[in-house]
């Protein structure tokens, strides 16, 4: 049953993404000043929001672990943090490629870019921390605390282009500006691609969570095998 | 319709976005196989030890 659900979710995510690619390439017009390159925006921004939502959930699951001490929450937090990383990488890489054309440089140590990079590195550090602690209880407790505090970096990244003068463009979405900064057709497409990436992240989370549970089973089997010797 | 201006870099952007996801999916699939094999090996080992008791 669970396998069928995963296949169904995977198929839905692929079909939705293919439909979105069709609209992005063949229906939507070019942006007047930027030409074709503006289209990376449809992955750059939804990639960031998908990663940010993964990190928010990682913080919530970690808090749930600290409150309840149930392994399920620790597994979910570890799984969703890892799933968030490829989306954070997608955001950073597409942003660099866009910057190469629009700014003439691949990278600048601007507050927005720097905080996004540091945020991704903090969550990569979370995964490394988990690898470094062999005791499951200690590992779960320390990584839960780290995941909760690490979310401050996501908030900092989100607000950095309001708090500082940045080279990165300011907010464009109508929920932040009140409208008039982006074509409604383009904004609608951003929402569609965000939902598609969230669907994909949901699928990856289900697979990764199962692996995390299996890893826990392996640890328990290893202890059982050692008890014989 | 898409114009030629900045098309190459747009292609790089989409290729990079999809490459990241594909690499992660490949990592997940290979880890799934490895974990499955490890569970089977450990279960077999425990069963053998229980029999030899």
Coordinates of C-alpha atoms in Angstrom, one line a residue:
Chain A
X1 CA 0.0 0.0 0.0
X2 CA 2.8 2.4 1.0
X3 CA 4.8 1.5 -2.1
X4 CA 1.8 2.3 -4.3
X5 CA 1.3 5.6 -2.6
X6 CA 4.9 6.5 -3.2
X7 CA 4.7 5.5 -6.9
X8 CA 1.5 7.6 -7.2
X9 CA 3.1 10.6 -5.5
X10 CA 6.2 10.2 -7.8
X11 CA 4.0 10.1 -10.9
X12 CA 2.0 13.1 -9.8
X13 CA 5.2 15.1 -9.1
X14 CA 6.7 14.2 -12.5
X15 CA 3.5 15.1 -14.4
X16 CA 3.1 18.4 -12.6
X17 CA 6.7 19.3 -13.3
X18 CA 6.5 18.4 -17.0
X19 CA 3.3 20.5 -17.3
X20 CA 5.1 23.4 -15.6
X21 CA 8.1 23.1 -17.9
X22 CA 5.8 23.2 -20.9
X23 CA 4.2 26.5 -19.6
X24 CA 7.5 28.0 -18.6
X25 CA 9.1 27.3 -22.0
X26 CA 6.3 27.5 -24.5
X27 CA 3.5 29.6 -23.0
X28 CA 5.0 32.4 -20.9
X29 CA 6.7 35.3 -22.7
X30 CA 10.3 36.4 -22.2
X31 CA 11.1 39.1 -19.6
X32 CA 11.8 42.4 -21.4
X33 CA 15.1 43.3 -19.8
X34 CA 16.5 39.9 -19.1
X35 CA 15.5 37.7 -22.0
X36 CA 15.3 34.0 -21.6
X37 CA 17.5 33.8 -18.4
X38 CA 14.7 35.1 -16.1
X39 CA 13.2 31.6 -16.4
X40 CA 15.6 30.2 -13.9
X41 CA 13.7 32.3 -11.4
X42 CA 10.9 29.6 -11.6
X43 CA 13.3 27.2 -9.9
X44 CA 15.4 29.6 -7.9
X45 CA 12.7 31.0 -5.8
X46 CA 10.5 27.9 -5.3
X47 CA 13.8 26.0 -4.6
X48 CA 14.4 28.4 -1.7
X49 CA 10.9 28.2 -0.3
X50 CA 10.9 24.4 -0.5
X51 CA 14.2 24.3 1.4
X52 CA 13.0 26.9 3.9
X53 CA 9.8 24.9 4.6
X54 CA 11.9 21.7 5.0
X55 CA 14.0 23.5 7.6
X56 CA 11.0 25.0 9.4
X57 CA 9.5 21.4 9.6
X58 CA 12.9 20.1 10.8
X59 CA 12.8 22.6 13.7
X60 CA 9.2 21.6 14.5
X61 CA 10.0 17.9 14.4
X62 CA 13.1 18.5 16.5
X63 CA 11.0 20.3 19.1
X64 CA 8.5 17.5 19.1
X65 CA 11.4 15.0 19.7
X66 CA 12.6 17.1 22.7
X67 CA 9.0 17.2 24.1
X68 CA 7.9 13.6 23.5
X69 CA 11.3 11.7 23.2
X70 CA 9.8 9.6 20.4
X71 CA 12.2 8.4 17.8
X72 CA 9.7 9.1 15.0
X73 CA 10.3 12.8 15.4
X74 CA 14.1 12.5 15.3
X75 CA 13.9 10.4 12.1
X76 CA 11.6 12.9 10.5
X77 CA 13.8 15.8 11.4
X78 CA 16.9 14.1 10.0
X79 CA 15.1 13.0 6.8
X80 CA 13.6 16.4 6.1
X81 CA 16.8 18.3 6.7
X82 CA 18.6 16.1 4.2
X83 CA 15.8 16.6 1.7
X84 CA 16.0 20.4 2.1
X85 CA 19.7 20.5 1.1
X86 CA 19.3 19.7 -2.7
X87 CA 16.6 22.4 -2.9
X88 CA 19.0 24.9 -1.2
X89 CA 21.7 23.9 -3.6
X90 CA 19.2 24.4 -6.5
X91 CA 18.5 27.9 -5.2
X92 CA 22.2 28.8 -4.9
X93 CA 23.4 27.4 -8.2
X94 CA 20.5 28.9 -10.3
X95 CA 21.1 32.2 -8.5
X96 CA 24.8 32.1 -9.5
X97 CA 24.0 31.4 -13.1
X98 CA 21.5 34.3 -13.2
X99 CA 24.0 36.6 -11.5
X100 CA 26.6 35.7 -14.1
X101 CA 24.4 37.2 -16.8
X102 CA 22.6 40.0 -15.0
X103 CA 25.5 41.2 -12.7
X104 CA 28.4 39.9 -14.8
X105 CA 29.7 37.9 -11.8
X106 CA 29.1 34.4 -10.5
X107 CA 29.2 35.4 -6.8
X108 CA 29.4 38.4 -4.5
X109 CA 29.6 38.4 -0.7
X110 CA 26.3 40.2 -0.4
X111 CA 24.3 39.7 2.8
X112 CA 21.5 37.7 1.0
X113 CA 23.8 35.4 -0.9
X114 CA 26.2 35.0 2.1
X115 CA 23.4 34.2 4.6
X116 CA 21.8 31.7 2.1
X117 CA 25.2 29.9 1.8
X118 CA 25.9 29.9 5.5
X119 CA 22.4 28.6 6.1
X120 CA 23.0 25.7 3.7
X121 CA 26.4 25.0 5.4
X122 CA 24.8 25.0 8.9
X123 CA 22.3 22.3 7.7
X124 CA 25.1 20.3 6.1
X125 CA 26.8 20.6 9.5
X126 CA 23.7 19.2 11.2
X127 CA 24.0 16.1 9.0
X128 CA 27.7 15.8 9.8
X129 CA 27.0 16.2 13.5
X130 CA 24.5 13.2 13.3
X131 CA 27.3 11.1 11.7
X132 CA 29.7 12.1 14.4
X133 CA 27.7 11.0 17.4
X134 CA 27.4 7.2 17.8
X135 CA 25.0 7.1 20.8
X136 CA 21.4 7.5 19.4
X137 CA 20.0 9.4 22.4
X138 CA 22.8 11.9 22.5
X139 CA 22.7 12.2 18.7
X140 CA 19.0 12.9 18.7
X141 CA 19.1 15.4 21.6
X142 CA 22.1 17.4 20.2
X143 CA 20.9 17.5 16.6
X144 CA 17.4 18.5 17.8
X145 CA 18.8 21.6 19.6
X146 CA 20.9 22.4 16.6
X147 CA 18.0 22.2 14.2
X148 CA 15.9 24.6 16.3
X149 CA 18.7 27.2 16.5
X150 CA 19.7 26.7 12.9
X151 CA 16.3 28.0 11.8
X152 CA 17.4 31.5 12.8
X153 CA 19.7 31.5 9.7
X154 CA 16.7 30.8 7.5
X155 CA 14.8 33.8 8.9
X156 CA 17.9 36.0 8.6
X157 CA 18.3 35.0 4.9
X158 CA 14.6 35.7 4.2
X159 CA 14.7 39.1 5.8
X160 CA 18.3 40.1 4.8
X161 CA 17.2 42.0 1.7
X162 CA 14.9 44.2 3.9
X163 CA 17.5 44.7 6.7
X164 CA 20.5 45.5 4.5
X165 CA 21.3 47.2 1.2
X166 CA 21.9 44.2 -1.0
X167 CA 22.8 43.6 -4.6
X168 CA 20.2 40.8 -4.6
X169 CA 16.8 42.1 -5.9
X170 CA 14.3 43.1 -3.3
X171 CA 11.0 41.3 -2.6
X172 CA 8.9 40.8 -5.7
X173 CA 6.0 38.6 -4.5
X174 CA 2.7 40.4 -4.0
X175 CA 2.3 38.9 -0.5
X176 CA 5.4 41.0 0.5
X177 CA 5.0 44.1 -1.7
X178 CA 1.2 44.4 -2.0
X179 CA 1.4 43.8 -5.8
X180 CA 2.6 45.6 -8.9
X181 CA 6.1 44.2 -8.9
X182 CA 5.6 41.1 -10.9
X183 CA 3.3 40.0 -13.7
X184 CA 0.4 38.0 -12.2
X185 CA 0.9 35.3 -14.9
X186 CA 4.5 34.9 -13.8
X187 CA 3.7 34.9 -10.1
X188 CA 1.0 32.3 -10.7
X189 CA 3.6 30.1 -12.4
X190 CA 6.0 30.5 -9.5
X191 CA 3.2 29.2 -7.2
X192 CA 2.6 26.2 -9.5
X193 CA 6.3 25.3 -9.5
X194 CA 6.5 25.7 -5.8
X195 CA 3.6 23.2 -5.4
X196 CA 5.4 20.8 -7.8
X197 CA 8.7 21.1 -5.9
X198 CA 6.8 20.6 -2.6
X199 CA 5.2 17.5 -4.0
X200 CA 8.7 16.2 -5.1
X201 CA 10.1 17.1 -1.6
X202 CA 7.2 15.1 0.0
X203 CA 8.1 12.1 -2.1
X204 CA 11.8 12.3 -1.2
X205 CA 10.9 12.8 2.4
X206 CA 8.8 9.6 2.4
X207 CA 11.7 7.6 0.9
X208 CA 14.3 9.2 3.2
X209 CA 12.2 8.7 6.3
X210 CA 11.8 5.0 5.6
X211 CA 15.6 4.8 5.2
X212 CA 16.1 6.6 8.5
X213 CA 13.7 4.0 10.2
X214 CA 15.6 1.2 8.5
X215 CA 18.9 2.6 9.8
X216 CA 17.5 2.5 13.3
X217 CA 16.5 -1.1 12.7
X218 CA 20.1 -1.9 11.6
X219 CA 21.5 -0.3 14.8
X220 CA 19.1 -2.4 16.9
X221 CA 20.0 -5.6 14.9
X222 CA 23.7 -4.8 15.4
X223 CA 23.2 -4.6 19.1
X224 CA 21.3 -7.9 19.1
X225 CA 24.1 -9.6 17.0
X226 CA 26.8 -8.3 19.4
X227 CA 24.8 -9.6 22.4
X228 CA 25.5 -13.2 21.1
X229 CA 29.3 -12.8 21.2
Chain B
X1 CA 8.1 32.3 -27.1
X2 CA 11.8 32.0 -26.1
X3 CA 14.2 34.4 -27.7
X4 CA 17.9 33.6 -28.2
X5 CA 19.2 36.2 -25.8
X6 CA 20.7 34.5 -22.7
X7 CA 19.3 31.1 -23.8
X8 CA 22.6 29.2 -23.2
X9 CA 22.8 30.3 -19.5
X10 CA 19.1 29.6 -19.1
X11 CA 19.8 26.1 -20.3
X12 CA 22.7 25.8 -17.8
X13 CA 20.4 27.0 -15.0
X14 CA 17.8 24.3 -15.7
X15 CA 20.4 21.7 -16.3
X16 CA 22.0 22.5 -12.9
X17 CA 18.6 22.5 -11.1
X18 CA 17.7 19.1 -12.5
X19 CA 21.2 17.6 -12.1
X20 CA 21.1 18.4 -8.3
X21 CA 17.8 16.6 -7.9
X22 CA 18.9 13.6 -10.1
X23 CA 22.1 13.2 -8.1
X24 CA 20.2 13.2 -4.9
X25 CA 17.7 10.6 -6.2
X26 CA 20.6 8.4 -7.3
X27 CA 22.1 8.7 -3.8
X28 CA 18.8 7.7 -2.3
X29 CA 18.3 4.7 -4.5
X30 CA 21.9 3.4 -3.9
X31 CA 21.4 3.9 -0.1
X32 CA 18.1 2.0 -0.2
X33 CA 19.8 -1.0 -1.8
X34 CA 22.7 -0.8 0.7
X35 CA 20.4 -0.6 3.7
X36 CA 18.2 -3.5 2.4
X37 CA 21.3 -5.7 2.0
X38 CA 22.6 -4.8 5.5
X39 CA 19.3 -5.7 7.1
X40 CA 19.2 -9.0 5.3
X41 CA 22.8 -9.8 6.3
X42 CA 22.3 -8.9 10.0
X43 CA 19.0 -11.0 10.2
X44 CA 20.8 -13.9 8.6
X45 CA 23.7 -13.6 11.1
X46 CA 21.3 -13.4 14.1
X47 CA 19.4 -16.5 12.8
X48 CA 22.7 -18.4 12.4
X49 CA 23.8 -17.5 15.9
X50 CA 20.4 -18.5 17.4
X51 CA 20.6 -21.9 15.7
X52 CA 24.2 -22.5 16.9
X53 CA 23.2 -21.8 20.5

